[in-house]
Amino acid sequence: MAFADGAGFLLRGLRMWRERPGLMLLGLVPALVVLVLLLAAFVALVFLADDLIGWATPFADDWSQPWRDLLRIGLYVAVLLGSVVLSVVVFAGLTLAVGDPFYERIWAETERMLGGDVPDSGVGWVRAAVDGLGLVVLGVATTVVVFVVGLVPLVGAVAGPVLGALLGGRLIAGELVSRSLEARGMDCKAQKALLAGHRSTMLGFGVAVHVCFMVPFVAVLMMPAAVVGSTMLARQVLETEPAPAFEVATD
C-alpha cells in the first residue's frame, strides 16, 4: 500500500495542471531544453554504439559464429539499457539544476497552497545546481550497475530495466523530496532519520516518476508535476512524523 501511495503523489501533482496551468507551464521551459539535448545524444549513441562496440572488442573478431554476434548484440542492448537509465537521472538532475528558479516558484506556490509552516525561500540556485549535478554523478554509478546486470544472458534484458527503475527512482525521489526538507534547514542525516520509515512510499513515488521520465515528451509534462508531488510528499511526512524524528539541532 505504501508503494502505491507514493505513486499516488505523482497523480496529485498532475492535478495541478488543471488547477494552476499557468504556474505549471513555467516548468516546461528548462525540461524541454534538457530533453532536446539528451534526445540528440541518445540518437547519436544508437547509430554509433555498434561501431564503438566493434572497436572495443577486437578480441572477438576471430571468434566463430554465433558467439561473436551474441557478445556484441548483448553489449549493444546493455549499452542502450544503461543509457536509458542514465538519461532519466541526467534529465532530472540537469533540469532541476538549470531550471531551479522556475521550480522554486512551483515549490513555493505548492507550499502556500498546503498552508501551515512555509519556509521563506528554497535552497538557492547554487545549492540546487550542486545537488542536481550530484544526482547526475550518482546516475552514472547506477548506470554501471544496470549495464553489468544487462549483460546477464536471458534475464539481463528484463532485470536491467527493473533494477534501473528501482535504483533510478530512489535517486530521483530523494533529490526531489530533499528540496522541501533542505529549505527547512535539515541536513542529510536529519533527512535520512525523517524518511527512514517511509522508504516504500518514497520508492513508489520515485519509480512512478522514473517510468514516466522514460517517455520523452511525457517527461517534460511530468517534471513540474513531480516537483509538486514531491512537495506534497515531504509535507505529509513532516506532518505525520513525531517532532524528535526530524528536529534539527541548532547551535
C-alpha positions as a printed Julia matrix, in Angstrom:
251×3 Matrix{Float64}:
  0.0     0.0     0.0
  2.79    2.44    0.85
  4.36    1.89   -2.58
  1.05    2.68   -4.3
  0.52    5.68   -2.03
  3.91    7.0    -3.12
  2.98    6.69   -6.79
 -0.26    8.5    -5.94
  1.68   11.65   -5.05
  2.67   11.98   -8.7
 -1.02   11.82   -9.66
 -1.75   14.52   -7.09
  0.97   16.61   -8.67
 -0.61   16.15  -12.08
 -3.85   17.69  -10.82
 -2.01   20.98  -10.52
 -2.08   21.17  -14.32
 -5.85   21.63  -14.02
 -5.77   23.92  -11.01
 -2.78   26.16  -11.89
 -1.86   25.64  -15.56
 -0.06   28.98  -15.84
  2.22   28.09  -12.95
  2.98   24.62  -14.3
  3.85   25.96  -17.75
  6.89   27.63  -16.18
  8.4    24.2   -15.62
  8.24   23.22  -19.28
 10.99   25.56  -20.47
 14.07   24.02  -18.77
 12.68   20.49  -19.15
 12.25   20.92  -22.91
 15.75   22.34  -23.37
 17.36   19.45  -21.49
 15.19   16.9   -23.28
 16.25   18.09  -26.73
 19.93   17.81  -25.78
 19.51   14.32  -24.34
 17.5    13.08  -27.32
 20.23   14.26  -29.67
 22.84   12.43  -27.59
 20.75    9.24  -27.47
 20.13    9.2   -31.24
 23.86    9.63  -31.81
 24.54    6.72  -29.44
 22.09    4.44  -31.28
 23.95    4.99  -34.54
 27.47    4.93  -33.11
 27.22    2.21  -30.46
 27.67   -0.66  -32.92
 30.95    0.76  -34.26
 32.15    1.62  -30.76
 31.45   -1.9   -29.5
 33.26   -3.4   -32.5
 36.25   -1.13  -31.79
 36.21   -2.05  -28.08
 36.07   -5.82  -28.68
 38.8    -6.6   -31.25
 39.49   -9.86  -29.43
 36.13  -11.19  -30.72
 36.99  -10.66  -34.4
 38.35  -14.19  -34.71
 35.53  -15.82  -32.76
 33.25  -18.23  -34.59
 29.57  -17.53  -35.11
 27.23  -17.13  -33.3
 29.44  -16.27  -30.29
 30.86  -13.06  -31.76
 27.43  -11.7   -32.65
 25.93  -12.8   -29.33
 28.64  -10.91  -27.44
 28.29   -7.73  -29.45
 24.49   -7.78  -29.55
 24.44   -8.32  -25.79
 26.79   -5.39  -25.3
 24.68   -3.24  -27.63
 21.49   -3.99  -25.67
 23.28   -3.41  -22.36
 24.64   -0.06  -23.58
 21.19    1.09  -24.65
 19.59   -0.06  -21.39
 22.26    1.7   -19.38
 21.92    4.86  -21.44
 18.16    4.95  -20.85
 18.66    4.73  -17.08
 21.38    7.36  -17.24
 19.32    9.69  -19.43
 16.38    9.59  -16.98
 18.55   10.51  -14.0
 20.54   13.06  -16.02
 17.28   14.6   -17.24
 16.07   15.04  -13.65
 19.39   16.33  -12.35
 20.14   18.78  -15.16
 16.57   20.05  -15.36
 16.5    20.78  -11.64
 19.92   22.44  -11.84
 19.13   24.58  -14.89
 15.54   25.39  -14.0
 15.78   25.98  -10.27
 14.21   29.49  -10.39
 11.19   28.03  -12.22
 10.81   25.01   -9.96
 11.36   27.02   -6.8
  8.35   29.12   -7.72
  6.27   25.97   -8.3
  7.51   24.55   -5.0
  6.74   27.79   -3.13
  3.2    28.03   -4.54
  2.56   24.41   -3.62
  3.79   25.04   -0.08
  1.47   28.04    0.26
 -1.49   26.06   -1.05
 -0.82   23.37    1.57
 -0.73   26.01    4.3
  0.99   25.61    7.65
  4.68   26.3     8.16
  6.13   27.58    4.87
  9.89   28.37    4.5
 10.74   31.87    3.33
 12.8    30.59    0.38
 14.18   27.47   -1.24
 17.72   26.12   -1.21
 19.01   28.66   -3.75
 20.31   28.23   -7.29
 23.9    27.34   -6.36
 22.88   24.59   -3.95
 20.24   23.33   -6.37
 22.85   23.15   -9.15
 25.3    21.26   -6.92
 22.58   18.8    -5.85
 21.45   18.34   -9.44
 24.96   17.62  -10.67
 25.46   15.26   -7.73
 22.39   13.36   -8.89
 23.98   13.03  -12.34
 27.14   11.54  -10.8
 25.1     9.01   -8.82
 23.2     8.25  -12.0
 26.45    7.3   -13.73
 27.24    4.84  -10.93
 23.73    3.38  -11.2
 24.15    3.01  -14.96
 27.3     0.94  -14.48
 25.36   -1.49  -12.25
 22.48   -1.71  -14.73
 24.94   -2.23  -17.59
 26.57   -5.18  -15.83
 23.21   -6.74  -14.96
 22.06   -6.23  -18.54
 24.91   -8.47  -19.72
 23.49  -11.5   -17.9
 22.16  -13.88  -20.56
 18.37  -14.29  -20.87
 17.41  -12.44  -17.67
 19.51   -9.32  -18.21
 17.13   -7.7   -20.68
 14.38   -7.8   -18.04
 16.36   -7.48  -14.81
 18.33   -4.47  -16.12
 15.33   -2.15  -16.69
 13.65   -3.25  -13.46
 16.79   -2.63  -11.43
 17.3     0.66  -13.26
 13.79    1.83  -12.37
 14.26    0.89   -8.71
 17.69    2.46   -8.29
 17.0     5.46  -10.51
 13.61    6.03   -8.9
 15.16    6.02   -5.46
 17.73    8.63   -6.5
 15.15   10.88   -8.15
 12.71   10.69   -5.24
 15.44   11.52   -2.74
 16.57   14.54   -4.76
 13.06   15.93   -5.29
 11.88   15.46   -1.72
 15.09   16.89   -0.3
 14.24   20.35   -1.71
 11.46   20.92    0.83
 13.48   19.45    3.67
 16.66   21.41    2.94
 14.61   24.61    2.81
 13.7    23.85    6.44
 17.35   23.59    7.43
 17.53   19.79    7.53
 20.88   18.23    6.66
 21.33   14.78    5.07
 21.45   13.0     8.42
 18.2    14.59    9.58
 16.53   13.8     6.26
 17.53   10.14    6.47
 16.15    9.92   10.0
 12.89   11.51    8.92
 12.4     9.33    5.84
 13.59    6.05    7.36
 10.04    4.85    7.96
  8.8     5.94    4.54
 11.1     4.05    2.18
  8.29    2.23    0.37
  6.38    5.46   -0.17
  9.5     7.19   -1.47
 10.28    4.26   -3.76
  6.73    4.19   -5.14
  6.91    7.88   -5.94
 10.39    7.61   -7.45
  9.61    4.59   -9.64
  6.45    6.28  -10.95
  8.46    9.39  -11.84
 11.26    7.32  -13.38
  8.9     5.33  -15.6
  7.16    8.49  -16.8
 10.5    10.15  -17.49
 11.38    7.27  -19.86
  8.77    8.6   -22.33
 10.49   11.69  -23.8
  7.73   14.28  -24.17
  5.74   12.9   -21.25
  8.82   13.64  -19.14
  8.53   17.35  -19.97
  4.94   17.48  -18.73
  5.74   15.34  -15.71
  8.65   17.38  -14.41
  6.53   20.18  -12.86
  4.08   17.57  -11.55
  6.96   15.68   -9.93
  8.05   18.86   -8.12
  4.51   19.4    -6.85
  4.09   15.75   -5.85
  7.41   15.65   -4.01
  6.48   18.78   -2.07
  3.2    17.18   -1.02
  5.02   14.01   -0.04
  7.55   15.9     2.06
  4.79   17.85    3.82
  2.84   14.71    4.65
  5.91   13.08    6.15
  6.69   16.22    8.16
  3.13   16.35    9.49
  2.89   12.67   10.44
  6.32   12.08   11.98
  6.88   12.9    15.66
  8.96   16.05   16.12
 12.09   14.33   17.58
 12.46   12.3    14.39
 13.2    15.27   12.23
 14.08   18.12   14.52
 17.38   19.71   13.55
 19.77   20.64   16.31
 20.88   24.26   16.41
 23.93   25.78   17.99
